[in-house]
Coordinates of C-alpha atoms in Angstrom, one line a residue:
M1 CA 99.3 69.7 -51.9
R2 CA 100.2 66.9 -54.4
T3 CA 99.0 64.3 -51.9
V4 CA 95.7 66.2 -51.5
I5 CA 95.2 66.4 -55.2
T6 CA 96.1 62.8 -55.7
F7 CA 93.6 61.8 -53.0
I8 CA 90.8 63.8 -54.5
I9 CA 91.3 62.6 -58.0
V10 CA 91.8 58.9 -57.1
F11 CA 89.0 58.7 -54.6
G12 CA 86.7 61.0 -56.6
V13 CA 87.1 59.3 -60.0
I14 CA 86.5 55.8 -58.4
V15 CA 83.3 56.9 -56.6
L16 CA 82.0 58.8 -59.6
V17 CA 82.5 55.9 -61.9
H18 CA 80.7 53.7 -59.5
E19 CA 77.8 56.1 -59.2
F20 CA 77.6 56.6 -62.9
G21 CA 76.8 52.9 -63.2
H22 CA 73.8 53.2 -61.0
F23 CA 72.8 56.5 -62.9
F24 CA 73.1 55.0 -66.4
F25 CA 71.1 51.9 -65.8
A26 CA 68.5 53.7 -63.7
K27 CA 67.9 56.0 -66.6
R28 CA 67.7 53.1 -69.0
S29 CA 65.1 51.4 -66.7
G30 CA 62.9 54.5 -66.6
I31 CA 63.7 55.3 -63.1
L32 CA 63.8 59.0 -62.3
V33 CA 67.2 60.0 -61.2
R34 CA 66.5 63.1 -59.2
E35 CA 70.1 64.2 -58.5
F36 CA 73.6 63.3 -59.6
A37 CA 75.9 65.0 -57.1
I38 CA 79.6 65.5 -57.6
G39 CA 81.2 66.0 -54.1
M40 CA 79.5 66.0 -50.8
G41 CA 78.2 68.7 -48.4
P42 CA 76.5 72.1 -49.3
K43 CA 75.6 72.8 -52.9
I44 CA 77.9 75.2 -54.8
W45 CA 76.1 74.9 -58.2
G46 CA 73.2 73.0 -59.8
Y47 CA 71.7 72.5 -63.2
R48 CA 68.6 70.5 -64.1
D49 CA 68.3 68.9 -67.5
K50 CA 65.1 68.2 -69.6
T51 CA 64.9 64.6 -68.2
G52 CA 64.4 65.8 -64.6
T53 CA 67.9 65.1 -63.3
T54 CA 69.5 67.8 -61.3
Y55 CA 73.4 67.9 -61.5
T56 CA 75.0 69.5 -58.5
L57 CA 78.6 70.4 -57.5
R58 CA 79.1 70.2 -53.8
L59 CA 81.6 71.8 -51.4
L60 CA 83.6 68.7 -50.4
P61 CA 85.4 67.4 -53.5
I62 CA 85.1 63.8 -52.4
G63 CA 83.1 61.3 -54.3
G64 CA 79.4 61.8 -55.1
Y65 CA 76.1 60.1 -55.1
V66 CA 72.9 59.4 -57.1
R67 CA 69.4 60.1 -55.8
M68 CA 66.9 57.7 -57.4
A69 CA 63.2 58.3 -56.8
G70 CA 61.8 55.9 -54.3
N71 CA 65.1 54.1 -53.5
G72 CA 65.0 54.9 -49.8
E73 CA 65.9 58.6 -50.4
E74 CA 64.7 61.2 -48.0
E75 CA 61.7 63.1 -49.3
V76 CA 61.2 66.8 -48.6
E77 CA 59.2 67.1 -45.4
M78 CA 56.0 68.9 -46.0
T79 CA 53.6 69.1 -43.1
P80 CA 50.1 70.7 -42.7
G81 CA 50.4 74.4 -41.8
M82 CA 53.7 74.7 -43.7
P83 CA 54.0 77.9 -45.7
I84 CA 55.0 77.2 -49.3
S85 CA 54.4 78.8 -52.6
V86 CA 53.3 77.2 -55.9
E87 CA 53.7 78.1 -59.6
L88 CA 50.9 77.3 -62.0
D89 CA 50.8 76.7 -65.8
Q90 CA 48.2 78.0 -68.2
H91 CA 46.0 75.1 -67.2
N92 CA 46.1 75.9 -63.5
K93 CA 48.3 72.8 -62.8
V94 CA 51.1 73.1 -60.4
V95 CA 54.4 73.0 -62.1
K96 CA 56.7 74.2 -59.3
I97 CA 56.5 73.9 -55.5
N98 CA 58.8 76.0 -53.4
T99 CA 59.7 75.0 -49.7
S100 CA 62.8 77.0 -49.6
K101 CA 63.2 80.4 -47.8
K102 CA 66.2 81.0 -50.1
V103 CA 64.3 81.2 -53.3
Q104 CA 61.4 83.4 -54.4
L105 CA 59.1 82.4 -57.2
T106 CA 58.3 85.3 -59.5
H107 CA 54.8 84.1 -60.1
G108 CA 54.4 82.0 -57.0
I109 CA 51.1 81.8 -55.1
P110 CA 51.5 81.7 -51.4
L111 CA 49.9 78.6 -49.9
E112 CA 49.5 77.3 -46.3
L113 CA 49.6 73.6 -46.8
T114 CA 46.8 71.4 -45.6
E115 CA 47.5 68.1 -47.4
H116 CA 49.3 66.8 -50.5
D117 CA 49.8 63.6 -52.5
L118 CA 52.7 63.8 -54.9
V119 CA 52.9 60.1 -55.6
D120 CA 49.4 58.8 -56.7
A121 CA 46.7 61.4 -56.8
L122 CA 49.1 64.2 -57.6
T123 CA 47.3 66.9 -55.8
I124 CA 48.1 69.7 -53.3
S125 CA 45.8 71.7 -51.1
G126 CA 45.9 74.6 -48.8
Y127 CA 44.7 78.1 -47.9
V128 CA 45.7 80.6 -50.6
N129 CA 47.1 84.0 -49.5
G130 CA 46.1 83.4 -45.9
D131 CA 42.4 83.0 -46.6
E132 CA 41.4 80.2 -44.3
S133 CA 37.7 80.3 -45.3
E134 CA 38.4 77.9 -48.3
V135 CA 40.6 75.0 -49.0
V136 CA 41.9 75.2 -52.6
T137 CA 43.1 72.0 -54.3
Y138 CA 45.3 72.1 -57.3
K139 CA 46.3 69.2 -59.6
V140 CA 50.0 68.8 -59.8
D141 CA 51.7 68.1 -63.2
H142 CA 53.4 64.8 -63.4
D143 CA 56.7 66.4 -64.2
A144 CA 56.5 69.2 -61.7
T145 CA 59.5 70.3 -59.6
I146 CA 60.0 70.9 -56.0
I147 CA 62.5 73.3 -54.6
E148 CA 64.0 71.8 -51.4
P149 CA 64.9 73.9 -48.3
D150 CA 68.6 74.2 -49.5
G151 CA 67.4 75.7 -52.8
I152 CA 68.0 72.5 -54.9
E153 CA 65.2 72.1 -57.5
I154 CA 64.3 68.4 -58.3
R155 CA 61.5 66.6 -59.9
I156 CA 58.7 65.2 -57.9
A157 CA 58.5 61.4 -57.9
P158 CA 55.1 59.9 -59.0
R159 CA 54.9 56.2 -58.4
D160 CA 55.5 55.1 -62.0
V161 CA 59.0 56.6 -62.1
Q162 CA 60.0 55.2 -58.7
F163 CA 62.6 52.6 -58.2
Q164 CA 60.2 49.9 -57.1
S165 CA 58.1 50.4 -60.2
A166 CA 60.9 49.1 -62.5
K167 CA 61.0 45.4 -63.4
L168 CA 63.0 43.2 -61.0
W169 CA 65.8 42.5 -63.5
Q170 CA 66.1 46.2 -64.1
R171 CA 66.5 47.0 -60.4
L172 CA 68.9 44.1 -60.0
L173 CA 71.1 45.4 -62.8
T174 CA 70.9 49.0 -61.5
N175 CA 72.1 47.8 -58.1
F176 CA 74.9 45.7 -59.7
A177 CA 76.0 48.5 -62.1
G178 CA 78.1 50.4 -59.6
P179 CA 80.5 47.6 -58.6
M180 CA 80.4 46.5 -62.3
N181 CA 81.7 49.9 -63.3
N182 CA 84.5 49.6 -60.7
F183 CA 85.7 46.3 -62.2
I184 CA 85.5 47.8 -65.7
L185 CA 87.6 50.9 -64.6
A186 CA 90.2 48.6 -62.9
V187 CA 90.6 46.6 -66.1
I188 CA 91.0 49.8 -68.2
L189 CA 93.5 51.2 -65.7
F190 CA 95.6 48.1 -65.6
I191 CA 95.7 48.0 -69.3
V192 CA 96.9 51.7 -69.3
V193 CA 99.6 50.7 -66.9
A194 CA 100.8 47.8 -69.1
F195 CA 101.1 50.2 -72.1
M196 CA 102.9 52.8 -70.0
R197 CA 105.4 50.2 -68.8
G198 CA 105.9 48.8 -72.3
G199 CA 104.8 45.4 -71.2
V200 CA 103.7 43.2 -68.2
Y201 CA 105.7 41.9 -65.4
D202 CA 107.1 38.4 -65.7
S203 CA 105.9 36.7 -62.5
N204 CA 107.2 33.3 -63.7
S205 CA 110.8 34.2 -63.3
T206 CA 113.0 35.8 -60.6
T207 CA 114.8 38.2 -63.0
L208 CA 115.0 41.7 -61.6
G209 CA 113.5 44.7 -63.5
D210 CA 113.6 48.2 -62.0
I211 CA 115.8 48.8 -58.9
Q212 CA 114.4 51.7 -56.8
A213 CA 116.9 54.4 -56.1
D214 CA 118.2 54.6 -52.5
S215 CA 116.6 51.2 -51.8
V216 CA 118.1 48.2 -49.9
A217 CA 118.7 46.5 -53.3
A218 CA 120.5 49.4 -54.8
S219 CA 122.7 49.8 -51.7
A220 CA 123.6 46.1 -51.9
G221 CA 124.6 46.2 -55.5
L222 CA 121.7 44.3 -57.2
Q223 CA 121.3 45.4 -60.8
S224 CA 118.5 45.2 -63.4
G225 CA 118.7 41.9 -65.2
D226 CA 120.1 39.9 -62.2
T227 CA 118.3 36.6 -61.8
V228 CA 117.8 35.5 -58.1
L229 CA 118.5 31.7 -57.8
S230 CA 118.0 31.3 -54.0
V231 CA 117.2 33.1 -50.8
D232 CA 119.2 31.9 -47.7
G233 CA 119.9 28.7 -49.6
E234 CA 116.3 28.0 -50.6
A235 CA 115.9 27.7 -54.4
V236 CA 113.3 30.1 -55.9
T237 CA 112.0 29.9 -59.5
T238 CA 109.0 32.3 -59.5
W239 CA 108.7 35.9 -58.3
S240 CA 106.0 35.1 -55.7
E241 CA 108.4 32.5 -54.1
M242 CA 111.2 34.9 -53.9
Q243 CA 108.9 37.7 -52.7
T244 CA 107.4 35.5 -49.9
D245 CA 111.0 34.6 -48.7
I246 CA 112.2 38.1 -48.6
Q247 CA 109.0 39.5 -46.9
A248 CA 109.5 36.9 -44.2
S249 CA 112.7 38.6 -43.0
P250 CA 112.2 42.2 -42.1
D251 CA 115.3 43.7 -40.5
E252 CA 117.1 40.4 -40.7
E253 CA 120.1 39.8 -42.9
I254 CA 119.6 37.3 -45.7
S255 CA 121.8 35.9 -48.4
L256 CA 120.9 35.9 -52.1
E257 CA 122.4 33.8 -54.8
V258 CA 122.3 35.8 -58.0
E259 CA 123.2 35.0 -61.6
R260 CA 124.7 38.0 -63.5
A261 CA 126.0 37.7 -67.1
G262 CA 126.6 33.9 -66.6
E263 CA 128.4 34.3 -63.2
E264 CA 126.9 33.4 -59.8
L265 CA 127.3 36.0 -57.0
T266 CA 126.4 36.0 -53.3
I267 CA 124.9 39.2 -52.1
N268 CA 124.0 39.8 -48.4
L269 CA 121.4 42.4 -47.5
T270 CA 118.8 43.3 -44.8
P271 CA 115.2 43.9 -46.0
A272 CA 113.7 47.0 -44.7
A273 CA 110.7 46.5 -42.4
T274 CA 107.4 47.8 -43.9
V275 CA 104.2 47.8 -41.9
S276 CA 100.9 46.9 -43.7
G277 CA 97.9 46.6 -41.4
D278 CA 99.0 44.7 -38.3
E279 CA 101.7 42.8 -40.2
T280 CA 105.3 43.7 -41.0
Y281 CA 107.0 42.7 -44.2
G282 CA 110.6 42.8 -45.5
M283 CA 111.1 44.9 -48.7
I284 CA 114.2 45.5 -50.8
G285 CA 112.9 47.8 -53.5
V286 CA 112.8 45.7 -56.7
S287 CA 110.2 44.9 -59.3
P288 CA 110.0 42.0 -61.8
A289 CA 111.4 42.3 -65.3
L290 CA 109.0 43.2 -68.1
I291 CA 108.1 40.8 -70.8
E292 CA 108.0 42.3 -74.3
T293 CA 104.3 41.6 -75.2
S294 CA 101.9 42.2 -78.0
V295 CA 99.0 44.6 -77.9
F296 CA 96.7 41.7 -77.2
D297 CA 98.8 40.5 -74.2
K298 CA 98.8 44.0 -72.7
I299 CA 95.1 44.2 -73.0
A300 CA 94.7 40.7 -71.5
S301 CA 96.9 41.7 -68.5
G302 CA 94.2 44.2 -67.6
F303 CA 91.8 41.4 -67.0
S304 CA 94.3 39.0 -65.3
A305 CA 95.5 41.8 -63.0
T306 CA 91.9 42.6 -61.9
I307 CA 91.3 38.9 -61.2
A308 CA 94.5 38.6 -59.3
N309 CA 93.7 41.6 -57.2
S310 CA 90.1 40.3 -56.6
L311 CA 91.5 37.0 -55.3
N312 CA 93.9 38.9 -53.0
I313 CA 91.0 40.9 -51.5
F314 CA 88.9 37.7 -51.0
Q315 CA 91.9 36.2 -49.1
A316 CA 92.1 39.3 -47.0
L317 CA 88.4 39.0 -46.2
G318 CA 89.0 35.4 -45.2
R319 CA 91.7 36.5 -42.8
L320 CA 89.4 39.2 -41.5
V321 CA 86.8 36.6 -40.6
T322 CA 89.2 34.2 -39.0
N323 CA 91.3 36.8 -37.2
F324 CA 89.5 40.1 -37.0
S325 CA 91.6 43.2 -36.4
L326 CA 90.8 46.9 -37.2
N327 CA 94.4 47.2 -38.5
Q328 CA 93.3 45.0 -41.4
L329 CA 90.8 47.7 -42.5
G330 CA 91.4 51.2 -43.8
G331 CA 89.2 54.2 -44.2
P332 CA 89.7 57.6 -45.7
V333 CA 92.7 58.3 -43.6
A334 CA 94.4 55.2 -44.7
I335 CA 93.5 55.9 -48.3
F336 CA 95.0 59.4 -47.9
Q337 CA 98.2 57.9 -46.6
M338 CA 98.4 55.4 -49.4
S339 CA 97.7 58.2 -51.8
S340 CA 100.7 60.1 -50.4
E341 CA 103.0 57.1 -51.0
A342 CA 101.7 56.6 -54.5
A343 CA 102.1 60.3 -55.4
N344 CA 105.7 60.2 -54.4
S345 CA 106.3 57.1 -56.6
G346 CA 105.1 58.5 -59.9
L347 CA 102.2 58.4 -62.3
I348 CA 102.3 54.7 -63.0
T349 CA 102.0 53.9 -59.3
V350 CA 99.1 56.3 -58.8
I351 CA 97.2 54.7 -61.7
S352 CA 98.0 51.1 -60.3
F353 CA 96.8 52.3 -56.9
M354 CA 93.6 53.7 -58.4
A355 CA 92.9 50.4 -60.1
M356 CA 93.5 48.3 -57.0
L357 CA 91.3 50.6 -55.0
S358 CA 88.6 50.3 -57.6
V359 CA 88.6 46.6 -57.4
N360 CA 88.5 46.9 -53.6
L361 CA 85.4 49.2 -53.7
G362 CA 83.7 47.0 -56.2
I363 CA 84.1 43.8 -54.1
M364 CA 83.3 45.6 -50.8
N365 CA 80.1 46.9 -52.2
L366 CA 79.0 43.5 -53.3
L367 CA 79.2 42.1 -49.8
P368 CA 75.7 40.9 -48.7
I369 CA 75.3 43.7 -46.1
P370 CA 72.1 45.8 -45.9
A371 CA 72.7 49.4 -47.1
L372 CA 75.4 48.1 -49.6
D373 CA 74.7 47.1 -53.1
G374 CA 75.3 43.5 -52.3
G375 CA 72.6 43.7 -49.7
K376 CA 70.2 45.2 -52.1
I377 CA 71.0 42.5 -54.7
V378 CA 70.3 39.8 -52.1
L379 CA 66.9 41.4 -51.5
N380 CA 66.3 41.3 -55.3
L381 CA 67.1 37.7 -55.4
I382 CA 64.8 36.9 -52.4
E383 CA 62.1 38.8 -54.2
G384 CA 62.7 36.7 -57.4
I385 CA 62.4 33.5 -55.3
R386 CA 59.4 34.5 -53.2
G387 CA 57.6 36.1 -56.1
K388 CA 57.0 39.3 -54.1
P389 CA 59.2 41.9 -52.5
I390 CA 59.9 42.3 -48.8
S391 CA 57.7 44.9 -47.2
P392 CA 59.1 48.4 -47.4
E393 CA 59.0 48.6 -43.6
K394 CA 61.1 45.5 -43.2
E395 CA 63.5 46.6 -45.9
G396 CA 63.8 50.0 -44.3
I397 CA 64.6 48.4 -40.9
L398 CA 67.3 46.2 -42.5
T399 CA 68.8 49.1 -44.4
L400 CA 68.8 51.2 -41.2
I401 CA 70.5 48.5 -39.2
G402 CA 73.1 47.9 -41.9
F403 CA 73.8 51.6 -42.4
G404 CA 74.2 52.1 -38.6
C405 CA 76.6 49.1 -38.4
L406 CA 78.7 50.5 -41.3
M407 CA 78.8 54.0 -39.8
L408 CA 79.9 52.6 -36.4
L409 CA 82.6 50.5 -38.1
M410 CA 83.7 53.5 -40.2
I411 CA 84.1 55.6 -37.0
F412 CA 86.2 52.9 -35.3
V413 CA 88.3 52.3 -38.5
T414 CA 88.9 56.0 -39.0
W415 CA 89.9 56.6 -35.3
N416 CA 92.2 53.6 -35.6
D417 CA 93.7 55.0 -38.8
I418 CA 94.3 58.3 -37.1
Q419 CA 96.1 56.7 -34.3
R420 CA 98.2 54.5 -36.7
F421 CA 99.2 57.3 -39.1
L422 CA 99.1 60.5 -37.2
F423 CA 100.4 59.6 -33.8

């Protein structure tokens, strides 16, 4: 249960922060945000505010999404002959259209639809109360709502509030805002970790900080404050050098020269084999010593840690290009597994994991792949260079291809994760 809660909180917060970036800048740009959903799947609860945004809580407590008018979202399918009902205001303008069988309008007028235009002309026509002798046409209010088949009430989307009607720079910023929020979240979380630890790790030395209980290091007699001078006779002066040498020897005995209270000791130990992706590393269960730092240094560490994690992800992407393997990728199953490990290691580890995952999501979403934010940004830049946007048909085809490829990759990755972690 602790793992499940950790997974929901970590994954949910990261995705919601990402979507809030799109939501905030879309609102600022005059784009109608029709729905801001928390979770996925069937609706549990919904509320529509005065600006026309419907906030919904959905059954599966994982992530969320933002529906922006005209941004490739699926419109309610309304076809000739479809039975609907409409509600009028005192000026006989339609203020509500009901396409759902789950909802009944108290003052609704039954209408057999013949045609409609809810984008430009803002009209809807049909036979009233089954009278097919006359087609009645109503004007539709600019801020009218439509009740979808699942019972969710959202605003209609006239052209002036659609995504494509916003200025180019506003659309570009709206697309970039999601990943940007992930980077901001990562910086904040890394700062929180620095304050919780009381400082930042000293990566420029090999002095040991915390020794994990029941670890290889603890069993071998290593102590907090020990300084590692060499690994198997090879001198080390930074944490990364020592880490690299130890990780290169999983399940192989190595010798450490250690300085303790002015004396030099030789400690032999065998790093435990730890599998990450398709690679196996040696781990002994130690962390660097903390540097007593000022408030400014702790805040600065949030930025430096975010940059360092970003560089690590770019290096991983480079390895993925030169030597592709599904084991180098991870989906929801892998995230759940890592959430379990983080939950068992304490709150600081959970927050650090959330920060690293937030950086990962930000960078992955910026990849120039259709259907991702990065692909949309590329289209924005092409529009800026050409002076006109790519046709909606071509953009739709590109997005569909990109989405299909991503879904196919996700299926393969998820199945591979299930085989790796569950069998």
